[in-house]
CSV table of C-alpha atoms and ligand atoms in Angstrom, one decimal:
chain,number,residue,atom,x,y,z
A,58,UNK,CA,14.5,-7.5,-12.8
A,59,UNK,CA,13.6,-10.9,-12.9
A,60,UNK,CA,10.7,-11.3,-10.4
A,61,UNK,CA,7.2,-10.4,-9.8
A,62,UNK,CA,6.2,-7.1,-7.6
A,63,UNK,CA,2.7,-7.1,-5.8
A,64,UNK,CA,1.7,-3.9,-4.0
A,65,UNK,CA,-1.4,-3.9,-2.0
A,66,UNK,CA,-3.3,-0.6,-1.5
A,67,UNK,CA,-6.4,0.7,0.0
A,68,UNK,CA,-7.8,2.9,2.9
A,69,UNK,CA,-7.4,1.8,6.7
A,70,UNK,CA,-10.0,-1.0,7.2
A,71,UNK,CA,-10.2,-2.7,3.5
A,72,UNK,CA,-8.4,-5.2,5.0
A,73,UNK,CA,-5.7,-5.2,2.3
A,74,UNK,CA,-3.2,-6.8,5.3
A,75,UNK,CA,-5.6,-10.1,5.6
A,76,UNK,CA,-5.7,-10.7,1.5
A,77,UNK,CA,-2.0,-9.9,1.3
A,78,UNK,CA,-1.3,-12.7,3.6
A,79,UNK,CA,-3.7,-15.5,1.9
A,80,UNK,CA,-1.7,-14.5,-1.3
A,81,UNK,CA,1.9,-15.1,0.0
A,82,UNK,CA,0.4,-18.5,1.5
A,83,UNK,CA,-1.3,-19.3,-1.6
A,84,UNK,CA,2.0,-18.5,-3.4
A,85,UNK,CA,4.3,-20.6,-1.1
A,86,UNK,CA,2.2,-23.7,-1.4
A,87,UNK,CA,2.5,-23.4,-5.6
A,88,UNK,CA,6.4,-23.4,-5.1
A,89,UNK,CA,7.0,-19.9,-5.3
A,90,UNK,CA,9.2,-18.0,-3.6
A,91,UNK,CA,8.1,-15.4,-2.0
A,92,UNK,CA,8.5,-12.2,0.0
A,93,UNK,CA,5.9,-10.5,2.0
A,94,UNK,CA,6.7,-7.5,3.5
A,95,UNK,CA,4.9,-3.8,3.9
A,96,UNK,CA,5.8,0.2,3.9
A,97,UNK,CA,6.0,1.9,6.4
A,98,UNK,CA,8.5,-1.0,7.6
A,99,UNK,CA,10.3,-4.2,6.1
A,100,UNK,CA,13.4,-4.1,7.8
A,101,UNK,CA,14.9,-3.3,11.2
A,102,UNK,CA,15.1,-0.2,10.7
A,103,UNK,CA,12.2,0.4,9.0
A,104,UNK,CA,9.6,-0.8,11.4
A,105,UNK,CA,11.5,1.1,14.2
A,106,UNK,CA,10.5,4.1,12.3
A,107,UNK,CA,7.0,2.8,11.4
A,108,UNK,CA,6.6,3.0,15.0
A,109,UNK,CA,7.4,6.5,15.1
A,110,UNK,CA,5.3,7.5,12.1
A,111,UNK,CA,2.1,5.7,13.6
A,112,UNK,CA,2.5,6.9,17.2
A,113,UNK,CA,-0.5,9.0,18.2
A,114,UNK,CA,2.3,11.3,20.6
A,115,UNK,CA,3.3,12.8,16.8
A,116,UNK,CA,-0.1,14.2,16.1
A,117,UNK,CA,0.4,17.4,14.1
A,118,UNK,CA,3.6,16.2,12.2
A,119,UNK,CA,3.9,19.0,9.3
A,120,UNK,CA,2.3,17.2,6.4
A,121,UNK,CA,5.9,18.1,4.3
A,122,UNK,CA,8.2,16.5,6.6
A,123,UNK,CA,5.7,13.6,6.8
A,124,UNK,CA,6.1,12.8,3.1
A,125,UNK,CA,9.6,13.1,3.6
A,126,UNK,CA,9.5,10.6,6.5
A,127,UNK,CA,7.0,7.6,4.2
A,128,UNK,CA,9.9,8.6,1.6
A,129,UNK,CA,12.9,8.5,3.5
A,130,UNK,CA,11.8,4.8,4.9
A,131,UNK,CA,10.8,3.4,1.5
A,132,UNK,CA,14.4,4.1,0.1
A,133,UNK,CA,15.4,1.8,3.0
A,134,UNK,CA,13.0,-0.7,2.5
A,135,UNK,CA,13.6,-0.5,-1.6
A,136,UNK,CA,17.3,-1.2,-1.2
A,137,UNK,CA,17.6,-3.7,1.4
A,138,UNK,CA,14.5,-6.1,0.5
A,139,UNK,CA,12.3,-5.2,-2.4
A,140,UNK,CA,15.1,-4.8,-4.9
A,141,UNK,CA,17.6,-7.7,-4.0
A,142,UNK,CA,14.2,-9.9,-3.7
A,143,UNK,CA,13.3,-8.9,-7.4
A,144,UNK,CA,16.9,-9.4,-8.9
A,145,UNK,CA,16.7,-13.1,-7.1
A,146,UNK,CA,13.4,-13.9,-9.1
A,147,UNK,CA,11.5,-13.3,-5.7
A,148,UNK,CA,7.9,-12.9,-5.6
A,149,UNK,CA,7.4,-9.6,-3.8
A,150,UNK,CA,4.5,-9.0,-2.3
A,151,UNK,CA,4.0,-5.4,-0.2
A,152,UNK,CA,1.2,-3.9,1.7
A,153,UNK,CA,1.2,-0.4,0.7
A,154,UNK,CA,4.2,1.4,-1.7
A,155,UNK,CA,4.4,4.9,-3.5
A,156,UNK,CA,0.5,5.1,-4.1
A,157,UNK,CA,-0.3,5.2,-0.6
A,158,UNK,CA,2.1,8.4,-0.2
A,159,UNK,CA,0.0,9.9,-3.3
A,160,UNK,CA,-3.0,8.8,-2.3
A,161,UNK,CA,-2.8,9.8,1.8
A,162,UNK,CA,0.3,12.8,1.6
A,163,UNK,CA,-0.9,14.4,-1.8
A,164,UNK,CA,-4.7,13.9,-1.7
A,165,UNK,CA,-5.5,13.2,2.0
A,166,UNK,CA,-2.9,15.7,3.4
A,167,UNK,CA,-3.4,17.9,-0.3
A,168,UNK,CA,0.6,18.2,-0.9
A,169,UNK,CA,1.8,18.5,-4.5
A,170,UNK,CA,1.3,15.7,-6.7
A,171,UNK,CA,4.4,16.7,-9.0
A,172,UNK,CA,6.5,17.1,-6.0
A,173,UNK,CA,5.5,14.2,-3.8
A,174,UNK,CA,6.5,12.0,-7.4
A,175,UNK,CA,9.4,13.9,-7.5
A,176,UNK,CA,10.6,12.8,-3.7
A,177,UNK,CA,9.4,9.0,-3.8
A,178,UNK,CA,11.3,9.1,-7.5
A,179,UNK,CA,14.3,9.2,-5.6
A,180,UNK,CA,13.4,7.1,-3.1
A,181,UNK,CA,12.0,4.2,-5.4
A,182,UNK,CA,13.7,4.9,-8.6
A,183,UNK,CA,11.9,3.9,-11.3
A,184,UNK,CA,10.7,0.4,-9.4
A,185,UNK,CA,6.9,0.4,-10.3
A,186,UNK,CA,4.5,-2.8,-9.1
A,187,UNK,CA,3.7,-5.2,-11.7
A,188,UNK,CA,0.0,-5.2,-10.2
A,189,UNK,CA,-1.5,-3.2,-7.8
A,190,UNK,CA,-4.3,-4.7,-6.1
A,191,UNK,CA,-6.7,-1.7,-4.9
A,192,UNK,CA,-9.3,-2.3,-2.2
A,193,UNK,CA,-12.2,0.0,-2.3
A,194,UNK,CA,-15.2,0.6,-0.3
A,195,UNK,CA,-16.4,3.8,1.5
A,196,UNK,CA,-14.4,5.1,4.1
A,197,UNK,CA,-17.1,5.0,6.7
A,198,UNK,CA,-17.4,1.6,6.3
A,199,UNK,CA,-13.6,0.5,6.2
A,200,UNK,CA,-13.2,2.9,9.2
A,201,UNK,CA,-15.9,1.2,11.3
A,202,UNK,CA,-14.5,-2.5,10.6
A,203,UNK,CA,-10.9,-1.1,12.4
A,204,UNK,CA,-10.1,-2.4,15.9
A,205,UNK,CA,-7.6,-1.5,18.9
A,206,UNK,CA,-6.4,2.0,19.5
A,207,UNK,CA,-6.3,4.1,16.7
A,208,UNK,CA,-2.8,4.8,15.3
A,209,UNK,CA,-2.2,8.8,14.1
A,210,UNK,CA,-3.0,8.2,10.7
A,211,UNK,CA,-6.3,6.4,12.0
A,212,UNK,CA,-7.1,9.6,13.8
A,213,UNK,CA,-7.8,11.8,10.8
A,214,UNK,CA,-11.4,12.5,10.4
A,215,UNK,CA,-13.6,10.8,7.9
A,216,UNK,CA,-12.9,13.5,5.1
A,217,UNK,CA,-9.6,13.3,5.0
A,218,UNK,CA,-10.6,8.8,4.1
A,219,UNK,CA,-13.2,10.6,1.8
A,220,UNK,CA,-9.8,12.4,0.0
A,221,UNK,CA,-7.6,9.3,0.3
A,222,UNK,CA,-10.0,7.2,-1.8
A,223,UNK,CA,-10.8,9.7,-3.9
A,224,UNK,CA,-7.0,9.7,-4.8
A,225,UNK,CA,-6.9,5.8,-5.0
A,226,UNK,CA,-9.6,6.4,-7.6
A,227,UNK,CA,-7.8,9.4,-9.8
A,228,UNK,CA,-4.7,7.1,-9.6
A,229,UNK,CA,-6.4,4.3,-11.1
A,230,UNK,CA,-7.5,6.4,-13.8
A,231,UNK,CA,-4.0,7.8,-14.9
A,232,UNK,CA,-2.7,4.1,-15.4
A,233,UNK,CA,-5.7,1.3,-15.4
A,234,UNK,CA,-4.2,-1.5,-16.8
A,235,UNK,CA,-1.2,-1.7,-13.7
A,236,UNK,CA,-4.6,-1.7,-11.4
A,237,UNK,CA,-7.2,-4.4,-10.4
A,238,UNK,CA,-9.5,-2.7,-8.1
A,239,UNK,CA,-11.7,-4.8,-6.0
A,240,UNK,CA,-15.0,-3.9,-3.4
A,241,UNK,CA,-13.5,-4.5,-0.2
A,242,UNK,CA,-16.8,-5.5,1.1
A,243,UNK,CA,-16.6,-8.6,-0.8
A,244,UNK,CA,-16.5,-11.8,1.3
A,245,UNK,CA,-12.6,-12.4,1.9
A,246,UNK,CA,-12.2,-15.7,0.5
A,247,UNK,CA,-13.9,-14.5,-3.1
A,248,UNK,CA,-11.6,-11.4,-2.9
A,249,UNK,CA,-8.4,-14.2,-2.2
A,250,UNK,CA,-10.0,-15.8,-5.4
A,251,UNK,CA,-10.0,-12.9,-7.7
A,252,UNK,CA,-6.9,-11.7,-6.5
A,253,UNK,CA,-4.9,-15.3,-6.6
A,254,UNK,CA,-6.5,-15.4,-10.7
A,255,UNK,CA,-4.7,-12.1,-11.6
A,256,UNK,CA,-1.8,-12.9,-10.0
A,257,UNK,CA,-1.3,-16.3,-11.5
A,258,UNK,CA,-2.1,-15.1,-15.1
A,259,UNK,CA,1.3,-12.2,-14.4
A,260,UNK,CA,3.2,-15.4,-13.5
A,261,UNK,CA,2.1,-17.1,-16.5
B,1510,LIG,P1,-1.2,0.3,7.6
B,1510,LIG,O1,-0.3,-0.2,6.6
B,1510,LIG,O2,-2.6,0.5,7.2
B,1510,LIG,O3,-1.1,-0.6,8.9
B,1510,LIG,P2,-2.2,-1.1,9.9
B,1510,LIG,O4,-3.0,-2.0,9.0
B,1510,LIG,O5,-1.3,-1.9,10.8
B,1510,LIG,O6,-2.9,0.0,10.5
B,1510,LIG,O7,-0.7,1.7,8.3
B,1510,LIG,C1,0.1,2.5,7.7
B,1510,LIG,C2,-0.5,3.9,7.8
B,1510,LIG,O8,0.5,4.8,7.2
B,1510,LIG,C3,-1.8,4.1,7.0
B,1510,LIG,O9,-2.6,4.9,7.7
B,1510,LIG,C4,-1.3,4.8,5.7
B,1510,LIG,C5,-0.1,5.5,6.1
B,1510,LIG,N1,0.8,5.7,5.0
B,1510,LIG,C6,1.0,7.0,4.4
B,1510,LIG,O10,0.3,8.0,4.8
B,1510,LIG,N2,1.9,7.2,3.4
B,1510,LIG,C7,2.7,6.2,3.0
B,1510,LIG,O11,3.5,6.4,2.1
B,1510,LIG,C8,2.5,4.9,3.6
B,1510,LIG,C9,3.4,3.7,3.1
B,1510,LIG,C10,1.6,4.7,4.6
């Protein structure tokens, strides 16, 4: 694979969606070409299903088949845009991948670590980001900055954030140097800074 795969992670409220945009922009007025595109969703399909997933009227979806469902949509989303985009030199740039199913399914929902890997393994393959830009910040905080009506992952209560960046953190452990971890409190356009200088030294 030929091209350059950004994943963008982080709690609800980090406002990982904003900074991912100001990248692809930034990237498009260098001359590169790139693809923005996020998980649950990226294709036809796949937001038709991110609908589902994030509709309030499936409270209580068993946490299992939920992992199944992030999974199941990912493979789509892998073999229609993120893999064809790489193999054509693409920039890739996604808001959320695999680590958000580890970090919300295994440590937010407390399914197996070993099996969730297992499942998005199949899904995925053996596609891993190039950098993964982490947002960080207290969940109390990121949750307060969220507007509109709360989706259903939204509605989970403030322990089960607690978890989820908890996991962000124990993932960041197990593989620094694929990470760069940034306070989501910072002011946006010094995140876009930060984030645009990491980037550019990948692309050499
Ligand atoms: P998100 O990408 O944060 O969208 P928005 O910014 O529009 O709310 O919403 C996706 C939600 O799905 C988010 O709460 C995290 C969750 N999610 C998982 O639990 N597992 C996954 O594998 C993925 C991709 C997302």
């Amino acid at each position: 694979m030929k091209g350059l795969f950004i994943v963008f992670e982080g709690i609800d409220g980090t406002g990982k969606t904003t900074q991912a945009r100001l990248l692809a922009k930034a990237l498009v007025r260098r001359g590169y070409p790139v693809v923005l595109t996020r998980e649950p969703g990226g294709t036809p399909v796949g937001e038709k299903i991110r609908g589902l997933l994030l509709n309030p009227e499936l409270a209580g979806l068993d946490p299992l088949a939920e992992a199944f469902f992030y999974a199941g949509v990912r493979a789509e989303h892998v073999a229609r845009i993120v893999r064809p985009a790489l193999a054509d030199g693409r920039v890739v740039i996604c808001d959320r991948f695999v680590d958000s199913s580890l970090a919300y399914q295994g440590y937010g929902r407390q399914l197996d670590l070993g099996q969730l890997e297992q499942i998005n393994a199949l899904a995925a393959g053996r596609l891993t980001p190039d950098l993964t830009v982490l947002l960080d910040m207290p969940a109390a905080e990121a949750l307060a900055r969220l507007t509109g009506r709360a989706d259903r992952m939204e509605q989970e209560k403030l322990d089960f954030f607690d978890r989820v960046r908890w996991g962000y953190r124990q993932l960041v452990n197990r593989e620094p140097r694929r990470y760069l971890v940034l306070d989501g409190r910072l002011d946006f356009q010094e995140l876009h800074r930060q984030i645009l200088k990491a980037v550019e030294e990948r692309l050499g």
